[in-house]
Tab-separated table of C-alpha atoms and ligand atoms in Angstrom:
chain	number	residue	atom	x	y	z
A	1	UNK	CA	-16.740	22.596	18.708
A	2	UNK	CA	-17.835	23.091	15.082
A	3	UNK	CA	-17.041	20.212	12.727
A	4	UNK	CA	-14.145	21.055	10.383
A	5	UNK	CA	-14.123	19.879	6.754
A	6	UNK	CA	-10.475	18.782	6.579
A	7	UNK	CA	-10.687	18.323	2.803
A	8	UNK	CA	-10.269	22.092	2.532
A	9	UNK	CA	-6.879	21.993	4.329
A	10	UNK	CA	-3.391	21.108	3.095
A	11	UNK	CA	-2.211	17.481	3.059
A	12	UNK	CA	0.301	18.014	5.895
A	13	UNK	CA	-2.487	19.431	8.072
A	14	UNK	CA	-4.902	16.632	7.163
A	15	UNK	CA	-2.276	14.009	8.058
A	16	UNK	CA	-2.015	15.489	11.556
A	17	UNK	CA	-5.537	16.670	12.299
A	18	UNK	CA	-8.210	14.853	10.257
A	19	UNK	CA	-10.286	12.159	11.921
A	20	UNK	CA	-9.692	13.086	15.544
A	21	UNK	CA	-12.710	13.806	17.717
A	22	UNK	CA	-11.789	14.799	21.252
A	23	UNK	CA	-13.702	13.131	24.057
A	24	UNK	CA	-15.004	15.029	27.109
A	25	UNK	CA	-11.558	14.408	28.720
A	26	UNK	CA	-9.999	16.993	26.367
A	27	UNK	CA	-7.042	14.766	25.408
A	28	UNK	CA	-4.599	16.310	22.902
A	29	UNK	CA	-3.271	13.049	21.420
A	30	UNK	CA	-5.652	10.458	19.939
A	31	UNK	CA	-7.070	8.079	22.567
A	32	UNK	CA	-6.984	4.268	22.197
A	33	UNK	CA	-10.373	2.630	22.764
A	34	UNK	CA	-9.597	-0.897	23.918
A	35	UNK	CA	-13.111	-2.220	24.313
A	36	UNK	CA	-14.767	-5.143	22.527
A	37	UNK	CA	-18.318	-3.882	22.930
A	38	UNK	CA	-20.288	-0.757	23.814
A	39	UNK	CA	-23.102	-0.195	26.274
A	40	UNK	CA	-26.496	0.969	25.049
A	41	UNK	CA	-28.690	3.348	27.041
A	42	UNK	CA	-31.719	1.112	26.497
A	43	UNK	CA	-32.981	-1.952	24.658
A	44	UNK	CA	-34.562	0.399	22.116
A	45	UNK	CA	-31.188	2.078	21.440
A	46	UNK	CA	-29.549	-1.344	21.003
A	47	UNK	CA	-32.265	-2.338	18.538
A	48	UNK	CA	-31.877	0.947	16.598
A	49	UNK	CA	-28.090	0.443	16.298
A	50	UNK	CA	-28.374	-3.166	15.141
A	51	UNK	CA	-31.028	-2.121	12.625
A	52	UNK	CA	-28.695	0.585	11.278
A	53	UNK	CA	-31.108	3.400	12.230
A	54	UNK	CA	-28.612	4.838	14.719
A	55	UNK	CA	-24.942	5.060	13.677
A	56	UNK	CA	-23.343	4.702	17.143
A	57	UNK	CA	-20.861	2.019	18.191
A	58	UNK	CA	-21.965	-1.604	18.497
A	59	UNK	CA	-19.004	-3.993	18.635
A	60	UNK	CA	-15.317	-3.470	17.821
A	61	UNK	CA	-15.226	-6.028	15.003
A	62	UNK	CA	-16.756	-3.267	12.886
A	63	UNK	CA	-17.033	-0.107	15.007
A	64	UNK	CA	-14.179	1.314	17.057
A	65	UNK	CA	-13.452	5.041	17.520
A	66	UNK	CA	-9.649	4.715	17.216
A	67	UNK	CA	-9.935	2.623	14.058
A	68	UNK	CA	-12.506	5.102	12.739
A	69	UNK	CA	-10.130	8.038	13.308
A	70	UNK	CA	-7.441	6.264	11.293
A	71	UNK	CA	-9.975	5.451	8.544
A	72	UNK	CA	-11.180	9.053	8.348
A	73	UNK	CA	-7.650	10.461	8.274
A	74	UNK	CA	-6.496	8.099	5.520
A	75	UNK	CA	-9.679	8.652	3.450
A	76	UNK	CA	-9.115	12.398	3.721
A	77	UNK	CA	-5.465	12.037	2.601
A	78	UNK	CA	-6.340	9.834	-0.375
A	79	UNK	CA	-9.227	12.102	-1.388
A	80	UNK	CA	-11.740	9.268	-0.896
A	81	UNK	CA	-15.129	9.444	0.779
A	82	UNK	CA	-14.707	6.365	2.940
A	83	UNK	CA	-12.000	4.026	4.221
A	84	UNK	CA	-12.272	0.608	5.828
A	85	UNK	CA	-9.226	-0.488	7.809
A	86	UNK	CA	-8.344	-4.165	8.246
A	87	UNK	CA	-5.677	-6.320	9.900
A	88	UNK	CA	-3.034	-6.370	7.138
A	89	UNK	CA	-2.327	-5.335	3.555
A	90	UNK	CA	-3.117	-8.865	2.343
A	91	UNK	CA	-6.294	-8.702	4.424
A	92	UNK	CA	-7.222	-5.539	2.513
A	93	UNK	CA	-6.806	-7.242	-0.877
A	94	UNK	CA	-8.720	-10.340	0.323
A	95	UNK	CA	-11.532	-8.188	1.733
A	96	UNK	CA	-11.692	-6.183	-1.484
A	97	UNK	CA	-11.861	-9.376	-3.569
A	98	UNK	CA	-14.526	-10.947	-1.344
A	99	UNK	CA	-16.597	-7.795	-1.568
A	100	UNK	CA	-16.354	-7.161	-5.312
A	101	UNK	CA	-16.087	-10.629	-6.856
A	102	UNK	CA	-18.095	-13.831	-7.039
A	103	UNK	CA	-17.642	-17.286	-8.591
A	104	UNK	CA	-17.270	-16.747	-12.345
A	105	UNK	CA	-15.746	-13.250	-11.993
A	106	UNK	CA	-12.548	-12.510	-13.862
A	107	UNK	CA	-9.669	-10.277	-12.741
A	108	UNK	CA	-6.855	-8.713	-14.760
A	109	UNK	CA	-3.844	-8.234	-12.515
A	110	UNK	CA	-0.396	-6.823	-13.141
A	111	UNK	CA	2.415	-9.378	-13.003
A	112	UNK	CA	4.477	-6.774	-11.152
A	113	UNK	CA	2.761	-7.111	-7.792
A	114	UNK	CA	3.840	-8.417	-4.392
A	115	UNK	CA	4.339	-12.225	-4.606
A	116	UNK	CA	1.533	-12.982	-2.128
A	117	UNK	CA	-0.901	-10.926	-4.192
A	118	UNK	CA	-0.211	-13.206	-7.163
A	119	UNK	CA	-0.724	-16.296	-4.985
A	120	UNK	CA	-3.932	-14.848	-3.519
A	121	UNK	CA	-5.534	-14.213	-6.926
A	122	UNK	CA	-4.179	-17.329	-8.603
A	123	UNK	CA	-4.463	-20.020	-5.940
A	124	UNK	CA	-6.795	-18.927	-3.155
A	125	UNK	CA	-9.408	-16.980	-5.122
A	126	UNK	CA	-9.023	-19.521	-7.925
A	127	UNK	CA	-10.420	-22.162	-5.519
A	128	UNK	CA	-13.620	-20.095	-5.266
A	129	UNK	CA	-14.155	-19.820	-9.023
A	130	UNK	CA	-12.487	-16.434	-9.604
A	131	UNK	CA	-10.061	-16.515	-12.538
A	132	UNK	CA	-7.182	-14.094	-13.055
A	133	UNK	CA	-5.141	-13.138	-16.111
A	134	UNK	CA	-1.719	-11.658	-15.332
A	135	UNK	CA	-0.329	-9.022	-17.691
A	136	UNK	CA	2.723	-6.790	-17.927
A	137	UNK	CA	2.105	-3.626	-15.924
A	138	UNK	CA	3.161	-1.251	-18.682
A	139	UNK	CA	1.743	-3.102	-21.714
A	140	UNK	CA	-1.511	-1.230	-22.469
A	141	UNK	CA	-2.433	-3.619	-25.309
A	142	UNK	CA	-2.070	-6.646	-23.012
A	143	UNK	CA	-4.482	-5.119	-20.448
A	144	UNK	CA	-7.005	-4.449	-23.203
A	145	UNK	CA	-6.641	-7.931	-24.732
A	146	UNK	CA	-7.121	-9.622	-21.350
A	147	UNK	CA	-10.558	-8.065	-20.728
A	148	UNK	CA	-13.508	-10.475	-20.910
A	149	UNK	CA	-17.243	-9.898	-20.504
A	150	UNK	CA	-16.987	-11.250	-16.926
A	151	UNK	CA	-14.003	-9.016	-15.972
A	152	UNK	CA	-14.919	-7.152	-12.789
A	153	UNK	CA	-11.582	-5.909	-11.474
A	154	UNK	CA	-8.266	-4.534	-12.728
A	155	UNK	CA	-5.590	-4.653	-10.016
A	156	UNK	CA	-2.081	-3.167	-9.949
A	157	UNK	CA	0.695	-1.611	-7.913
A	158	UNK	CA	2.426	1.533	-9.119
A	159	UNK	CA	5.350	1.753	-8.597
A	160	UNK	CA	5.467	-2.034	-8.719
A	161	UNK	CA	7.264	-4.267	-6.245
A	162	UNK	CA	10.247	-4.695	-6.670
A	163	UNK	CA	10.971	-3.306	-10.175
A	164	UNK	CA	9.282	0.100	-9.717
A	165	UNK	CA	7.376	-0.110	-13.017
A	166	UNK	CA	4.839	2.701	-13.431
A	167	UNK	CA	1.277	2.151	-14.651
A	168	UNK	CA	-0.779	4.813	-16.378
A	169	UNK	CA	-3.586	5.023	-13.809
A	170	UNK	CA	-5.831	7.320	-15.877
A	171	UNK	CA	-5.602	5.114	-19.000
A	172	UNK	CA	-6.286	1.914	-17.056
A	173	UNK	CA	-9.188	3.416	-15.127
A	174	UNK	CA	-10.669	4.459	-18.461
A	175	UNK	CA	-10.213	0.903	-19.771
A	176	UNK	CA	-11.846	-0.538	-16.631
A	177	UNK	CA	-14.823	1.810	-16.813
A	178	UNK	CA	-15.420	1.240	-20.538
A	179	UNK	CA	-15.741	-2.445	-19.669
A	180	UNK	CA	-17.877	-2.232	-16.538
A	181	UNK	CA	-15.002	-3.088	-14.193
A	182	UNK	CA	-13.332	-1.391	-11.209
A	183	UNK	CA	-9.686	-0.340	-11.011
A	184	UNK	CA	-7.952	-0.947	-7.666
A	185	UNK	CA	-4.453	0.441	-7.034
A	186	UNK	CA	-2.113	-0.740	-4.280
A	187	UNK	CA	-0.604	2.616	-3.224
A	188	UNK	CA	1.850	1.069	-0.763
A	189	UNK	CA	5.076	2.414	-2.304
A	190	UNK	CA	3.977	6.038	-2.735
A	191	UNK	CA	1.337	6.612	-0.044
A	192	UNK	CA	-1.025	9.586	-0.473
A	193	UNK	CA	1.895	11.881	0.388
A	194	UNK	CA	3.298	11.251	-3.116
A	195	UNK	CA	0.419	9.907	-5.223
A	196	UNK	CA	-3.381	9.902	-5.057
A	197	UNK	CA	-4.706	7.240	-7.483
A	198	UNK	CA	-8.372	8.226	-6.967
A	199	UNK	CA	-7.596	11.625	-8.522
A	200	UNK	CA	-6.494	9.783	-11.705
A	201	UNK	CA	-9.743	7.812	-11.865
A	202	UNK	CA	-9.025	4.669	-9.810
A	203	UNK	CA	-12.098	3.384	-7.944
A	204	UNK	CA	-10.275	1.927	-4.978
A	205	UNK	CA	-6.929	2.323	-3.243
A	206	UNK	CA	-5.557	-0.386	-1.029
A	207	UNK	CA	-2.764	-0.059	1.529
A	208	UNK	CA	-0.441	-2.170	3.529
A	209	UNK	CA	-0.385	0.234	6.489
A	210	UNK	CA	2.418	-1.985	7.793
A	211	UNK	CA	4.785	-0.071	5.532
A	212	UNK	CA	5.121	3.729	5.234
A	213	UNK	CA	1.876	4.599	7.050
A	214	UNK	CA	3.381	3.112	10.204
A	215	UNK	CA	6.845	4.171	9.090
A	216	UNK	CA	8.814	2.466	11.853
A	217	UNK	CA	8.137	-1.234	11.262
A	218	UNK	CA	5.989	-1.836	14.326
A	219	UNK	CA	2.474	-3.026	13.414
A	220	UNK	CA	0.553	-4.836	10.704
A	221	UNK	CA	-2.500	-3.258	9.131
A	222	UNK	CA	-4.265	-2.553	5.879
A	223	UNK	CA	-6.948	-0.333	4.406
A	224	UNK	CA	-9.304	0.108	1.456
A	225	UNK	CA	-10.320	3.619	0.327
A	226	UNK	CA	-12.995	4.591	-2.191
A	227	UNK	CA	-16.478	5.980	-2.601
A	228	UNK	CA	-18.929	5.745	0.277
A	229	UNK	CA	-21.435	3.911	-1.888
A	230	UNK	CA	-19.042	1.159	-2.999
A	231	UNK	CA	-17.456	0.665	0.405
A	232	UNK	CA	-20.779	0.640	2.267
A	233	UNK	CA	-22.350	-1.760	-0.193
A	234	UNK	CA	-19.509	-4.147	-1.042
A	235	UNK	CA	-16.734	-3.914	1.563
A	236	UNK	CA	-18.364	-3.113	4.900
A	237	UNK	CA	-20.475	-6.341	4.960
A	238	UNK	CA	-17.242	-8.388	4.646
A	239	UNK	CA	-15.637	-6.515	7.552
A	240	UNK	CA	-18.737	-6.899	9.696
A	241	UNK	CA	-19.393	-10.566	8.947
A	242	UNK	CA	-16.025	-12.103	8.048
A	243	UNK	CA	-14.108	-10.054	10.663
A	244	UNK	CA	-10.657	-9.096	9.257
A	245	UNK	CA	-10.593	-6.354	11.893
A	246	UNK	CA	-7.716	-3.949	12.663
A	247	UNK	CA	-6.814	-3.691	16.343
A	248	UNK	CA	-7.297	-0.232	17.929
A	249	UNK	CA	-3.713	-0.250	19.174
A	250	UNK	CA	-2.386	-0.722	15.635
A	251	UNK	CA	-4.756	1.988	14.367
A	252	UNK	CA	-3.320	4.332	16.997
A	253	UNK	CA	0.252	3.584	15.880
A	254	UNK	CA	-0.783	4.372	12.279
A	255	UNK	CA	-2.405	7.640	13.397
A	256	UNK	CA	0.940	8.616	14.907
A	257	UNK	CA	2.733	7.460	11.743
A	258	UNK	CA	0.502	9.560	9.485
A	259	UNK	CA	1.423	12.698	11.425
A	260	UNK	CA	4.964	12.568	9.987
A	261	UNK	CA	4.138	10.902	6.656
A	262	UNK	CA	4.804	13.814	4.291
A	263	UNK	CA	8.139	14.683	5.944
A	264	UNK	CA	9.251	11.069	5.894
A	265	UNK	CA	8.225	10.450	2.269
A	266	UNK	CA	10.213	13.506	1.131
A	267	UNK	CA	13.257	12.339	3.081
A	268	UNK	CA	12.924	8.706	1.846
A	269	UNK	CA	12.717	10.013	-1.745
A	270	UNK	CA	15.768	12.281	-1.326
A	271	UNK	CA	17.901	9.452	0.084
A	272	UNK	CA	16.631	6.970	-2.539
A	273	UNK	CA	17.438	9.314	-5.424
A	274	UNK	CA	20.972	9.823	-4.138
A	275	UNK	CA	21.427	6.072	-3.734
A	276	UNK	CA	20.037	5.363	-7.232
A	277	UNK	CA	22.418	7.916	-8.791
A	278	UNK	CA	25.357	6.388	-6.924
A	279	UNK	CA	24.390	2.809	-7.864
A	280	UNK	CA	24.171	3.885	-11.494
A	281	UNK	CA	27.895	4.673	-11.399
A	282	UNK	CA	29.004	1.320	-9.931
A	283	UNK	CA	30.584	-0.965	-12.506
A	284	UNK	CA	29.130	-4.244	-11.108
A	285	UNK	CA	25.580	-2.888	-11.321
A	286	UNK	CA	23.866	-3.895	-14.569
A	287	UNK	CA	20.677	-1.871	-14.136
A	288	UNK	CA	19.073	0.415	-11.560
A	289	UNK	CA	15.277	0.575	-11.232
A	290	UNK	CA	14.100	3.859	-9.732
A	291	UNK	CA	11.259	6.073	-11.059
A	292	UNK	CA	13.132	9.257	-10.074
A	293	UNK	CA	15.953	8.531	-12.567
A	294	UNK	CA	15.542	10.087	-16.033
A	295	UNK	CA	16.709	6.707	-17.445
A	296	UNK	CA	13.610	4.953	-15.974
A	297	UNK	CA	11.393	3.856	-18.913
A	298	UNK	CA	8.293	5.559	-17.445
A	299	UNK	CA	10.071	8.599	-15.969
A	300	UNK	CA	7.721	11.131	-17.630
A	301	UNK	CA	4.616	9.262	-16.446
A	302	UNK	CA	6.036	8.962	-12.910
A	303	UNK	CA	6.592	12.735	-12.873
A	304	UNK	CA	2.949	13.287	-13.829
A	305	UNK	CA	1.554	10.903	-11.218
A	306	UNK	CA	3.987	11.135	-8.310
A	307	UNK	CA	5.390	14.044	-6.324
A	308	UNK	CA	8.770	12.243	-6.162
A	309	UNK	CA	10.312	8.827	-6.781
A	310	UNK	CA	9.607	7.224	-3.392
A	311	UNK	CA	11.924	5.172	-1.205
A	312	UNK	CA	12.381	1.900	-3.100
A	313	UNK	CA	15.385	1.243	-5.323
A	314	UNK	CA	16.099	-2.082	-7.018
A	315	UNK	CA	19.198	-3.005	-8.945
A	316	UNK	CA	20.666	-5.948	-10.790
A	317	UNK	CA	24.157	-7.086	-9.987
A	318	UNK	CA	26.557	-8.890	-12.274
A	319	UNK	CA	27.050	-12.457	-11.011
A	320	UNK	CA	23.458	-13.582	-10.233
A	321	UNK	CA	22.353	-15.002	-6.890
A	322	UNK	CA	25.848	-15.727	-5.413
A	323	UNK	CA	26.893	-12.103	-5.965
A	324	UNK	CA	23.599	-10.770	-4.623
A	325	UNK	CA	23.771	-12.899	-1.469
A	326	UNK	CA	27.455	-11.950	-0.953
A	327	UNK	CA	26.573	-8.267	-1.110
A	328	UNK	CA	23.648	-8.675	1.293
A	329	UNK	CA	25.696	-10.740	3.759
A	330	UNK	CA	28.545	-8.205	3.720
A	331	UNK	CA	26.336	-5.378	5.019
A	332	UNK	CA	26.811	-4.448	8.680
A	333	UNK	CA	24.265	-1.694	9.259
A	334	UNK	CA	21.430	-2.387	6.775
A	335	UNK	CA	18.716	-4.774	7.969
A	336	UNK	CA	18.317	-8.019	6.038
A	337	UNK	CA	14.541	-8.163	6.100
A	338	UNK	CA	11.755	-8.228	3.528
A	339	UNK	CA	9.754	-5.416	5.128
A	340	UNK	CA	9.833	-1.919	3.668
A	341	UNK	CA	8.661	1.553	4.592
A	342	UNK	CA	10.736	1.734	7.769
A	343	UNK	CA	13.091	4.539	8.827
A	344	UNK	CA	15.692	1.753	8.933
A	345	UNK	CA	17.049	0.792	5.505
A	346	UNK	CA	16.210	-2.792	4.552
A	347	UNK	CA	17.819	-5.008	1.937
A	348	UNK	CA	16.334	-8.119	0.387
A	349	UNK	CA	16.795	-10.616	-2.441
A	350	UNK	CA	13.307	-10.797	-4.005
A	351	UNK	CA	13.881	-14.040	-5.951
A	352	UNK	CA	14.387	-16.026	-2.727
A	353	UNK	CA	12.163	-14.037	-0.327
A	354	UNK	CA	9.137	-11.914	-1.340
A	355	UNK	CA	8.822	-13.695	-4.702
A	356	UNK	CA	10.352	-17.040	-3.636
A	357	UNK	CA	7.055	-18.946	-3.705
A	358	UNK	CA	6.513	-18.136	-7.387
A	359	UNK	CA	7.767	-20.702	-9.905
A	360	UNK	CA	11.017	-19.900	-11.754
A	361	UNK	CA	8.930	-19.296	-14.871
A	362	UNK	CA	6.576	-16.874	-13.075
A	363	UNK	CA	9.569	-15.008	-11.688
A	364	UNK	CA	11.137	-14.796	-15.121
A	365	UNK	CA	7.923	-13.372	-16.584
A	366	UNK	CA	7.684	-10.884	-13.706
A	367	UNK	CA	11.264	-9.789	-14.493
A	368	UNK	CA	12.637	-10.867	-11.095
A	369	UNK	CA	16.183	-11.938	-11.921
A	370	UNK	CA	18.552	-13.865	-9.627
A	371	UNK	CA	20.907	-10.897	-9.334
A	372	UNK	CA	18.144	-8.459	-8.317
A	373	UNK	CA	18.385	-6.693	-4.944
A	374	UNK	CA	15.707	-4.440	-3.473
A	375	UNK	CA	16.604	-1.688	-1.042
A	376	UNK	CA	13.918	0.141	0.894
A	377	UNK	CA	15.935	3.245	1.593
A	378	UNK	CA	15.555	4.493	5.145
A	379	UNK	CA	16.412	7.777	6.776
A	380	UNK	CA	19.945	7.065	7.980
A	381	UNK	CA	22.840	9.159	6.659
A	382	UNK	CA	23.033	8.440	2.917
A	383	UNK	CA	26.848	8.150	2.934
A	384	UNK	CA	26.569	5.476	5.639
A	385	UNK	CA	24.044	3.549	3.521
A	386	UNK	CA	26.381	3.667	0.500
A	387	UNK	CA	29.386	2.788	2.641
A	388	UNK	CA	27.593	-0.348	3.885
A	389	UNK	CA	27.088	-1.622	0.328
A	390	UNK	CA	30.332	-3.249	-0.757
A	391	UNK	CA	29.708	-3.265	-4.483
B	401	PLP	C1	3.064	-3.640	-2.299
B	401	PLP	C2	2.568	-4.491	-1.174
B	401	PLP	N1	1.248	-4.718	-1.054
B	401	PLP	C3	0.759	-5.477	-0.050
B	401	PLP	C4	1.579	-6.060	0.875
B	401	PLP	C5	0.986	-6.913	1.973
B	401	PLP	O1	0.941	-6.207	3.164
B	401	PLP	P1	0.929	-6.888	4.623
B	401	PLP	O2	2.288	-7.452	4.857
B	401	PLP	O3	0.566	-5.766	5.519
B	401	PLP	O4	-0.118	-7.967	4.587
B	401	PLP	C6	2.960	-5.857	0.790
B	401	PLP	C7	3.849	-6.482	1.803
B	401	PLP	O5	5.005	-6.542	1.735
B	401	PLP	C8	3.466	-5.053	-0.260
B	401	PLP	O6	4.793	-4.828	-0.398
C-alpha cells in the first residue's frame, strides 16, 4: 500500500486514519502490541538498531508500534512533525523540563496553570537549580519584565485551569523567540480539535491525554508535540533513558478516543455555552468564566485562536466555600471528581482540590476564590445538567 501523507487531509479524517499501519493480518482496528522487547534477525541487526543506523523496534520503553501510532496521529492533528507520548500529563511536563532545562535555567510560567504544574516548577525543579517566575497569564508586560538572560522556557495553559483565561499565543511566542527561549503550551482544555498552538508560533504543545483525548475517563497518559529536531535532540533521550513510558494499552484507548475527538469537542462546547449562558442568569452567581461568552475579557482573542469555547465553565458563587460545597453536595447526577474531559459532567471545588496544595496567598494571586466551582461539562442532556445544579 502506498504511504499516505495525512497532513493533506481534513482534521476529522486525520483523527481517524493517521498513524495506523496495518500488519500482515489485515486488521481494521489498531492492534495493541503488548511486548517488552523485539527479536532481531541477527546480531548485526541488533547492533545496527542500538547504534541508531536502523530505525526498527528495540524495546518498548522507547519503541512500541501502538504508542507510535498514537504519537503519529496526535502529531498530525497538532500540525507538528513529531510527538513523544509518556505516562501522564505531569510526566509530559516533567519530561519536557528535563529535556530543555539545566541547573541555572530560568522559566516564566503563567500563574493560571494546573496546581501540580506550579508545584513541579516551583518545588521539584527548584531542587535541581531551575528557577521559575510566575506571572499573570494575560499581562503581556509582566511576561516581558520576567525575562532574564538565562530564561529558556515560557510555559502556559490557554484556556487556563480553572479560570479559562486566554493567552495571546502569537505574541508570547514572539517574546520567547526574541529572547532565545521556547514557548510551550498545555493544550489540554482545547485539544487540536479546537486550537493548534504550533500554528500560532508555539514551539511545543503538551497534553494530558487523560482528559479529552481519552474522552471517557479511563486511562492516564501525556504527550509532547513539536519539531522533529527539538524532540529528537532534547526529549527523546529523556524518554529512552529516564523511562516515563506510556503503556501500549493506554495508547490504544487514546487512539480510539481520537477517532471521535472533533465530534465530542463540538458537543462539549455546545453544552458548555448553554450552561454558561444559564449560569449568567442565576442571581447567586457572581461571575461566570467561559471563553465563549462575549462578556469574557479575552473573548475576541479566544475567537481568533479557538474554534469554540471548549467544555470547561467556572463560576463564583455568593457565600464562599460553604455555599460552594453545599451546591456540590446537593448534586445527584454530576460526578464530584477533579478529572475533566469526560463524557460525564464533573464538578469540583478548585480551592480545596486541584489547587488545594497551593498556599492561600498563591491561590489568591492565581484568582482561585473560595466560592469558585469548576464544571467540566459532559455530553448528558443539558437540561438535566442544569436541573442537577440547585443554585
Ligand atoms: C491543564 C492540565 N494539564 C496537565 C494535567 C496533568 O495531567 P495528568 O493528570 O494526566 O498527569 C492536568 C490534570 O488535571 C490538567 O488539568
